[in-house]
């Protein structure tokens, strides 16, 4: 019997095809997107790690397949709602102050108090400000393109588990897909992407599972770019 995580890894590839087909995408784009997701270094590494996050990845794909008709009629509205939710999650996470931030700020304030400085630490050693910086760093770690294409690059950060997530040849097709994507669908994908980036910020996740839901738009846009290139020069 296959392990559950392996079953989910296969199911997710099938679900990507079904979801895009239900969204009335061209059959060739659907097939290519599913294949692209299956061969991504990121996805392969998640399978090798036996990550249970692969099961969570199935949930939004199933929702897309079930709500495809509603989504097609409301791409822009849903996309904007997802963008709002992503912003809300990011700002809300700031108020969940990490334990080490509490300790660090308390040490700074105690040190300043010993030096006779009373009010300045309340401004410059503020727990909310430090928490915002922490969450901001998590967000930019997941936006950094180097985190997707390189391992051991000059900007590699301590504590960030980096892997080779994308192939270099995908980049021009990914960009072309961004140019060619339907504008209304683009709103939905933008909202999906923003929410995908906000979740690891809330969870303070710096592992290879961070931003896993980005696999869907990356695979789709790359496939769209390849097919657009083929139609233009094929």
PDB file of C-alpha atoms in Angstrom:
ATOM      1  CA  UNK A   1       0.000   0.000   0.000  1.00  0.00           C
ATOM      2  CA  UNK A   2       1.297   3.447  -0.948  1.00  0.00           C
ATOM      3  CA  UNK A   3       2.007   5.934   1.881  1.00  0.00           C
ATOM      4  CA  UNK A   4      -0.719   8.556   2.253  1.00  0.00           C
ATOM      5  CA  UNK A   5       1.609  11.463   1.440  1.00  0.00           C
ATOM      6  CA  UNK A   6       2.531   9.752  -1.840  1.00  0.00           C
ATOM      7  CA  UNK A   7      -1.145   9.245  -2.676  1.00  0.00           C
ATOM      8  CA  UNK A   8      -1.759  12.936  -2.052  1.00  0.00           C
ATOM      9  CA  UNK A   9       1.246  13.908  -4.181  1.00  0.00           C
ATOM     10  CA  UNK A  10      -0.243  12.016  -7.140  1.00  0.00           C
ATOM     11  CA  UNK A  11      -3.748  13.287  -6.384  1.00  0.00           C
ATOM     12  CA  UNK A  12      -2.552  16.912  -6.363  1.00  0.00           C
ATOM     13  CA  UNK A  13      -1.159  16.617  -9.891  1.00  0.00           C
ATOM     14  CA  UNK A  14      -4.486  15.187 -11.072  1.00  0.00           C
ATOM     15  CA  UNK A  15      -6.384  17.883  -9.157  1.00  0.00           C
ATOM     16  CA  UNK A  16      -4.360  20.638 -10.851  1.00  0.00           C
ATOM     17  CA  UNK A  17      -5.474  19.258 -14.215  1.00  0.00           C
ATOM     18  CA  UNK A  18      -9.105  18.919 -13.106  1.00  0.00           C
ATOM     19  CA  UNK A  19      -9.190  22.389 -11.493  1.00  0.00           C
ATOM     20  CA  UNK A  20      -7.870  24.118 -14.609  1.00  0.00           C
ATOM     21  CA  UNK A  21     -10.168  22.074 -16.848  1.00  0.00           C
ATOM     22  CA  UNK A  22     -13.131  23.132 -14.706  1.00  0.00           C
ATOM     23  CA  UNK A  23     -11.972  26.733 -15.102  1.00  0.00           C
ATOM     24  CA  UNK A  24     -12.352  26.197 -18.877  1.00  0.00           C
ATOM     25  CA  UNK A  25      -8.645  26.362 -19.634  1.00  0.00           C
ATOM     26  CA  UNK A  26      -7.293  24.811 -22.828  1.00  0.00           C
ATOM     27  CA  UNK A  27      -6.734  21.072 -22.412  1.00  0.00           C
ATOM     28  CA  UNK A  28      -3.083  21.362 -23.481  1.00  0.00           C
ATOM     29  CA  UNK A  29      -2.457  24.024 -20.829  1.00  0.00           C
ATOM     30  CA  UNK A  30      -4.150  21.836 -18.207  1.00  0.00           C
ATOM     31  CA  UNK A  31      -2.002  18.824 -19.047  1.00  0.00           C
ATOM     32  CA  UNK A  32       1.202  20.847 -19.231  1.00  0.00           C
ATOM     33  CA  UNK A  33       0.479  22.594 -15.916  1.00  0.00           C
ATOM     34  CA  UNK A  34      -0.034  19.239 -14.187  1.00  0.00           C
ATOM     35  CA  UNK A  35       3.200  17.912 -15.705  1.00  0.00           C
ATOM     36  CA  UNK A  36       5.078  21.084 -14.730  1.00  0.00           C
ATOM     37  CA  UNK A  37       3.940  20.761 -11.118  1.00  0.00           C
ATOM     38  CA  UNK A  38       4.973  17.087 -11.048  1.00  0.00           C
ATOM     39  CA  UNK A  39       8.544  17.780 -12.208  1.00  0.00           C
ATOM     40  CA  UNK A  40       9.206  20.894 -10.136  1.00  0.00           C
ATOM     41  CA  UNK A  41      12.312  20.375  -7.939  1.00  0.00           C
ATOM     42  CA  UNK A  42      10.267  21.894  -5.099  1.00  0.00           C
ATOM     43  CA  UNK A  43       7.474  19.330  -5.481  1.00  0.00           C
ATOM     44  CA  UNK A  44       9.895  16.436  -5.850  1.00  0.00           C
ATOM     45  CA  UNK A  45      11.701  17.501  -2.675  1.00  0.00           C
ATOM     46  CA  UNK A  46       8.405  17.669  -0.776  1.00  0.00           C
ATOM     47  CA  UNK A  47       7.667  14.089  -1.881  1.00  0.00           C
ATOM     48  CA  UNK A  48      11.156  12.937  -0.840  1.00  0.00           C
ATOM     49  CA  UNK A  49      10.681  14.617   2.551  1.00  0.00           C
ATOM     50  CA  UNK A  50       7.340  12.824   2.937  1.00  0.00           C
ATOM     51  CA  UNK A  51       5.710  16.162   3.725  1.00  0.00           C
ATOM     52  CA  UNK A  52       2.154  16.012   5.064  1.00  0.00           C
ATOM     53  CA  UNK A  53       1.643  19.515   3.705  1.00  0.00           C
ATOM     54  CA  UNK A  54       0.917  17.782   0.398  1.00  0.00           C
ATOM     55  CA  UNK A  55      -2.431  16.748   1.878  1.00  0.00           C
ATOM     56  CA  UNK A  56      -3.242  20.379   2.754  1.00  0.00           C
ATOM     57  CA  UNK A  57      -2.363  21.387  -0.802  1.00  0.00           C
ATOM     58  CA  UNK A  58      -5.264  19.210  -1.993  1.00  0.00           C
ATOM     59  CA  UNK A  59      -7.887  21.250  -0.120  1.00  0.00           C
ATOM     60  CA  UNK A  60      -7.798  24.501  -2.163  1.00  0.00           C
ATOM     61  CA  UNK A  61      -7.498  22.513  -5.402  1.00  0.00           C
ATOM     62  CA  UNK A  62     -10.667  20.597  -4.541  1.00  0.00           C
ATOM     63  CA  UNK A  63     -12.412  23.884  -3.700  1.00  0.00           C
ATOM     64  CA  UNK A  64     -11.433  25.334  -7.077  1.00  0.00           C
ATOM     65  CA  UNK A  65     -12.827  22.275  -8.855  1.00  0.00           C
ATOM     66  CA  UNK A  66     -16.094  22.446  -6.892  1.00  0.00           C
ATOM     67  CA  UNK A  67     -16.549  26.234  -7.128  1.00  0.00           C
ATOM     68  CA  UNK A  68     -15.196  26.680 -10.665  1.00  0.00           C
ATOM     69  CA  UNK A  69     -18.423  28.141 -12.090  1.00  0.00           C
ATOM     70  CA  UNK A  70     -18.663  30.720  -9.300  1.00  0.00           C
ATOM     71  CA  UNK A  71     -14.963  31.577  -9.615  1.00  0.00           C
ATOM     72  CA  UNK A  72     -15.165  32.118 -13.380  1.00  0.00           C
ATOM     73  CA  UNK A  73     -17.954  34.637 -12.861  1.00  0.00           C
ATOM     74  CA  UNK A  74     -16.200  36.402  -9.969  1.00  0.00           C
ATOM     75  CA  UNK A  75     -12.435  36.164 -10.552  1.00  0.00           C
ATOM     76  CA  UNK A  76     -11.808  39.815  -9.720  1.00  0.00           C
ATOM     77  CA  UNK A  77     -14.024  39.896  -6.609  1.00  0.00           C
ATOM     78  CA  UNK A  78     -12.591  36.682  -5.214  1.00  0.00           C
ATOM     79  CA  UNK A  79      -9.059  37.866  -5.983  1.00  0.00           C
ATOM     80  CA  UNK A  80      -9.632  41.122  -4.127  1.00  0.00           C
ATOM     81  CA  UNK A  81     -11.114  39.257  -1.161  1.00  0.00           C
ATOM     82  CA  UNK A  82      -8.050  36.997  -1.047  1.00  0.00           C
ATOM     83  CA  UNK A  83      -5.756  40.039  -1.196  1.00  0.00           C
ATOM     84  CA  UNK A  84      -7.679  41.625   1.698  1.00  0.00           C
ATOM     85  CA  UNK A  85      -7.498  38.368   3.669  1.00  0.00           C
ATOM     86  CA  UNK A  86      -3.748  38.127   3.036  1.00  0.00           C
ATOM     87  CA  UNK A  87      -3.220  41.695   4.302  1.00  0.00           C
ATOM     88  CA  UNK A  88      -5.431  41.002   7.322  1.00  0.00           C
ATOM     89  CA  UNK A  89      -3.473  37.848   8.192  1.00  0.00           C
ATOM     90  CA  UNK A  90      -0.149  39.655   7.850  1.00  0.00           C
ATOM     91  CA  UNK A  91      -1.184  42.578  10.046  1.00  0.00           C
ATOM     92  CA  UNK A  92      -2.903  40.280  12.528  1.00  0.00           C
ATOM     93  CA  UNK A  93       0.237  38.165  12.861  1.00  0.00           C
ATOM     94  CA  UNK A  94       2.131  41.261  14.044  1.00  0.00           C
ATOM     95  CA  UNK A  95       0.103  41.181  17.274  1.00  0.00           C
ATOM     96  CA  UNK A  96       1.234  37.605  17.893  1.00  0.00           C
ATOM     97  CA  UNK A  97       4.581  38.689  19.296  1.00  0.00           C
ATOM     98  CA  UNK A  98       7.258  35.939  19.127  1.00  0.00           C
ATOM     99  CA  UNK A  99       8.613  34.781  22.474  1.00  0.00           C
ATOM    100  CA  UNK A 100      12.205  35.679  21.641  1.00  0.00           C
ATOM    101  CA  UNK A 101      11.090  39.216  20.656  1.00  0.00           C
ATOM    102  CA  UNK A 102       9.490  39.696  24.093  1.00  0.00           C
ATOM    103  CA  UNK A 103      12.686  38.558  25.769  1.00  0.00           C
ATOM    104  CA  UNK A 104      14.959  40.650  23.529  1.00  0.00           C
ATOM    105  CA  UNK A 105      12.955  43.859  24.000  1.00  0.00           C
ATOM    106  CA  UNK A 106      12.744  43.338  27.766  1.00  0.00           C
ATOM    107  CA  UNK A 107      16.547  42.965  27.917  1.00  0.00           C
ATOM    108  CA  UNK A 108      17.008  46.162  25.882  1.00  0.00           C
ATOM    109  CA  UNK A 109      14.605  48.079  28.126  1.00  0.00           C
ATOM    110  CA  UNK A 110      16.273  46.794  31.301  1.00  0.00           C
ATOM    111  CA  UNK A 111      19.676  47.812  29.955  1.00  0.00           C
ATOM    112  CA  UNK A 112      18.366  51.275  29.005  1.00  0.00           C
ATOM    113  CA  UNK A 113      16.756  51.682  32.429  1.00  0.00           C
ATOM    114  CA  UNK A 114      20.095  50.964  34.087  1.00  0.00           C
ATOM    115  CA  UNK A 115      21.594  53.759  31.999  1.00  0.00           C
ATOM    116  CA  UNK A 116      18.895  56.138  33.209  1.00  0.00           C
ATOM    117  CA  UNK A 117      17.047  56.304  29.870  1.00  0.00           C
ATOM    118  CA  UNK A 118      13.322  56.189  30.631  1.00  0.00           C
ATOM    119  CA  UNK A 119      11.114  56.962  27.625  1.00  0.00           C
ATOM    120  CA  UNK A 120      13.201  56.424  24.475  1.00  0.00           C
ATOM    121  CA  UNK A 121      13.187  52.598  24.765  1.00  0.00           C
ATOM    122  CA  UNK A 122       9.370  52.628  24.620  1.00  0.00           C
ATOM    123  CA  UNK A 123       9.687  54.069  21.103  1.00  0.00           C
ATOM    124  CA  UNK A 124      12.810  52.379  19.764  1.00  0.00           C
ATOM    125  CA  UNK A 125      12.488  49.048  21.618  1.00  0.00           C
ATOM    126  CA  UNK A 126       8.825  48.493  20.938  1.00  0.00           C
ATOM    127  CA  UNK A 127       7.527  44.912  20.863  1.00  0.00           C
ATOM    128  CA  UNK A 128       4.993  45.595  18.109  1.00  0.00           C
ATOM    129  CA  UNK A 129       7.619  47.263  15.917  1.00  0.00           C
ATOM    130  CA  UNK A 130      10.028  44.369  16.410  1.00  0.00           C
ATOM    131  CA  UNK A 131       7.241  41.881  15.719  1.00  0.00           C
ATOM    132  CA  UNK A 132       6.390  43.748  12.498  1.00  0.00           C
ATOM    133  CA  UNK A 133      10.046  43.576  11.414  1.00  0.00           C
ATOM    134  CA  UNK A 134      10.106  39.842  12.117  1.00  0.00           C
ATOM    135  CA  UNK A 135       6.965  39.212  10.045  1.00  0.00           C
ATOM    136  CA  UNK A 136       8.223  41.538   7.315  1.00  0.00           C
ATOM    137  CA  UNK A 137      11.466  39.555   7.083  1.00  0.00           C
ATOM    138  CA  UNK A 138       9.489  36.318   6.762  1.00  0.00           C
ATOM    139  CA  UNK A 139       7.434  37.834   3.940  1.00  0.00           C
ATOM    140  CA  UNK A 140      10.457  39.068   1.996  1.00  0.00           C
ATOM    141  CA  UNK A 141      12.229  35.728   2.427  1.00  0.00           C
ATOM    142  CA  UNK A 142       9.382  34.143   0.490  1.00  0.00           C
ATOM    143  CA  UNK A 143       9.298  36.896  -2.142  1.00  0.00           C
ATOM    144  CA  UNK A 144      13.059  36.784  -2.758  1.00  0.00           C
ATOM    145  CA  UNK A 145      13.607  35.255  -6.210  1.00  0.00           C
ATOM    146  CA  UNK A 146      16.921  33.832  -5.042  1.00  0.00           C
ATOM    147  CA  UNK A 147      14.957  31.615  -2.678  1.00  0.00           C
ATOM    148  CA  UNK A 148      13.384  29.899  -5.698  1.00  0.00           C
ATOM    149  CA  UNK A 149      16.277  29.551  -8.122  1.00  0.00           C
ATOM    150  CA  UNK A 150      19.415  29.200  -6.028  1.00  0.00           C
ATOM    151  CA  UNK A 151      20.807  27.167  -3.163  1.00  0.00           C
ATOM    152  CA  UNK A 152      23.818  28.497  -1.284  1.00  0.00           C
ATOM    153  CA  UNK A 153      23.626  31.903  -2.980  1.00  0.00           C
ATOM    154  CA  UNK A 154      25.381  34.977  -1.485  1.00  0.00           C
ATOM    155  CA  UNK A 155      22.188  36.162   0.252  1.00  0.00           C
ATOM    156  CA  UNK A 156      21.410  32.796   1.855  1.00  0.00           C
ATOM    157  CA  UNK A 157      19.978  33.385   5.314  1.00  0.00           C
ATOM    158  CA  UNK A 158      20.697  31.534   8.525  1.00  0.00           C
ATOM    159  CA  UNK A 159      17.684  29.466   9.586  1.00  0.00           C
ATOM    160  CA  UNK A 160      16.058  29.420   6.127  1.00  0.00           C
ATOM    161  CA  UNK A 161      15.862  25.961   4.590  1.00  0.00           C
ATOM    162  CA  UNK A 162      16.546  26.722   0.933  1.00  0.00           C
ATOM    163  CA  UNK A 163      16.158  24.302  -1.946  1.00  0.00           C
ATOM    164  CA  UNK A 164      16.269  24.576  -5.704  1.00  0.00           C
ATOM    165  CA  UNK A 165      12.536  25.153  -6.293  1.00  0.00           C
ATOM    166  CA  UNK A 166      12.355  26.083  -9.992  1.00  0.00           C
ATOM    167  CA  UNK A 167      14.296  25.324 -13.162  1.00  0.00           C
ATOM    168  CA  UNK A 168      16.031  28.241 -14.878  1.00  0.00           C
ATOM    169  CA  UNK A 169      14.382  27.489 -18.219  1.00  0.00           C
ATOM    170  CA  UNK A 170      10.971  28.100 -16.606  1.00  0.00           C
ATOM    171  CA  UNK A 171      11.610  31.766 -15.858  1.00  0.00           C
ATOM    172  CA  UNK A 172      11.002  33.264 -19.355  1.00  0.00           C
ATOM    173  CA  UNK A 173       7.879  31.107 -19.787  1.00  0.00           C
ATOM    174  CA  UNK A 174       6.656  32.117 -16.329  1.00  0.00           C
ATOM    175  CA  UNK A 175       7.080  35.787 -17.255  1.00  0.00           C
ATOM    176  CA  UNK A 176       5.352  35.220 -20.610  1.00  0.00           C
ATOM    177  CA  UNK A 177       2.485  33.503 -18.770  1.00  0.00           C
ATOM    178  CA  UNK A 178       2.136  36.537 -16.502  1.00  0.00           C
ATOM    179  CA  UNK A 179       1.857  38.733 -19.610  1.00  0.00           C
ATOM    180  CA  UNK A 180      -0.627  36.479 -21.410  1.00  0.00           C
ATOM    181  CA  UNK A 181      -2.926  35.532 -18.514  1.00  0.00           C
ATOM    182  CA  UNK A 182      -6.502  36.818 -18.625  1.00  0.00           C
ATOM    183  CA  UNK A 183      -6.737  39.992 -16.520  1.00  0.00           C
ATOM    184  CA  UNK A 184      -9.677  38.793 -14.438  1.00  0.00           C
ATOM    185  CA  UNK A 185      -8.033  35.438 -13.787  1.00  0.00           C
ATOM    186  CA  UNK A 186      -4.871  37.410 -12.972  1.00  0.00           C
ATOM    187  CA  UNK A 187      -6.718  39.020 -10.042  1.00  0.00           C
ATOM    188  CA  UNK A 188      -7.591  35.591  -8.671  1.00  0.00           C
ATOM    189  CA  UNK A 189      -4.019  34.331  -9.078  1.00  0.00           C
ATOM    190  CA  UNK A 190      -2.666  37.501  -7.432  1.00  0.00           C
ATOM    191  CA  UNK A 191      -4.959  36.935  -4.458  1.00  0.00           C
ATOM    192  CA  UNK A 192      -3.988  33.257  -4.331  1.00  0.00           C
ATOM    193  CA  UNK A 193      -0.306  34.206  -4.411  1.00  0.00           C
ATOM    194  CA  UNK A 194      -0.643  36.845  -1.701  1.00  0.00           C
ATOM    195  CA  UNK A 195      -2.514  34.443   0.572  1.00  0.00           C
ATOM    196  CA  UNK A 196       0.084  31.741  -0.125  1.00  0.00           C
ATOM    197  CA  UNK A 197       2.801  34.144   1.024  1.00  0.00           C
ATOM    198  CA  UNK A 198       0.912  35.319   4.115  1.00  0.00           C
ATOM    199  CA  UNK A 199       0.312  31.830   5.533  1.00  0.00           C
ATOM    200  CA  UNK A 200       4.008  31.070   6.262  1.00  0.00           C
ATOM    201  CA  UNK A 201       4.283  34.553   7.798  1.00  0.00           C
ATOM    202  CA  UNK A 202       1.500  33.707  10.250  1.00  0.00           C
ATOM    203  CA  UNK A 203       2.994  30.267  10.974  1.00  0.00           C
ATOM    204  CA  UNK A 204       6.582  31.619  11.078  1.00  0.00           C
ATOM    205  CA  UNK A 205       7.428  28.798   8.680  1.00  0.00           C
ATOM    206  CA  UNK A 206      10.919  28.895   7.158  1.00  0.00           C
ATOM    207  CA  UNK A 207      11.019  25.300   5.919  1.00  0.00           C
ATOM    208  CA  UNK A 208      10.692  23.953   2.356  1.00  0.00           C
ATOM    209  CA  UNK A 209       6.900  23.860   2.812  1.00  0.00           C
ATOM    210  CA  UNK A 210       6.821  27.645   3.089  1.00  0.00           C
ATOM    211  CA  UNK A 211       4.635  29.017   0.279  1.00  0.00           C
ATOM    212  CA  UNK A 212       3.715  25.540  -1.012  1.00  0.00           C
ATOM    213  CA  UNK A 213       0.403  26.813  -2.469  1.00  0.00           C
ATOM    214  CA  UNK A 214       2.405  28.909  -4.966  1.00  0.00           C
ATOM    215  CA  UNK A 215       3.060  25.693  -6.897  1.00  0.00           C
ATOM    216  CA  UNK A 216      -0.387  25.943  -8.508  1.00  0.00           C
ATOM    217  CA  UNK A 217      -0.045  29.435 -10.081  1.00  0.00           C
ATOM    218  CA  UNK A 218       3.618  28.806 -10.949  1.00  0.00           C
ATOM    219  CA  UNK A 219       2.733  25.590 -12.801  1.00  0.00           C
ATOM    220  CA  UNK A 220      -0.237  27.188 -14.566  1.00  0.00           C
ATOM    221  CA  UNK A 221       1.553  30.386 -15.648  1.00  0.00           C
ATOM    222  CA  UNK A 222       4.579  28.422 -16.864  1.00  0.00           C
ATOM    223  CA  UNK A 223       2.346  26.122 -18.903  1.00  0.00           C
ATOM    224  CA  UNK A 224       0.449  29.112 -20.298  1.00  0.00           C
ATOM    225  CA  UNK A 225       3.741  30.753 -21.254  1.00  0.00           C
ATOM    226  CA  UNK A 226       5.019  27.610 -23.009  1.00  0.00           C
ATOM    227  CA  UNK A 227       1.802  27.190 -25.000  1.00  0.00           C
ATOM    228  CA  UNK A 228       1.744  30.897 -25.908  1.00  0.00           C
ATOM    229  CA  UNK A 229       5.331  30.616 -27.152  1.00  0.00           C
ATOM    230  CA  UNK A 230       4.462  27.472 -29.119  1.00  0.00           C
ATOM    231  CA  UNK A 231       1.469  29.149 -30.787  1.00  0.00           C
ATOM    232  CA  UNK A 232       3.544  32.210 -31.679  1.00  0.00           C
ATOM    233  CA  UNK A 233       6.560  30.372 -33.101  1.00  0.00           C
ATOM    234  CA  UNK A 234       5.362  26.787 -33.590  1.00  0.00           C
TER     235      UNK A 234
END
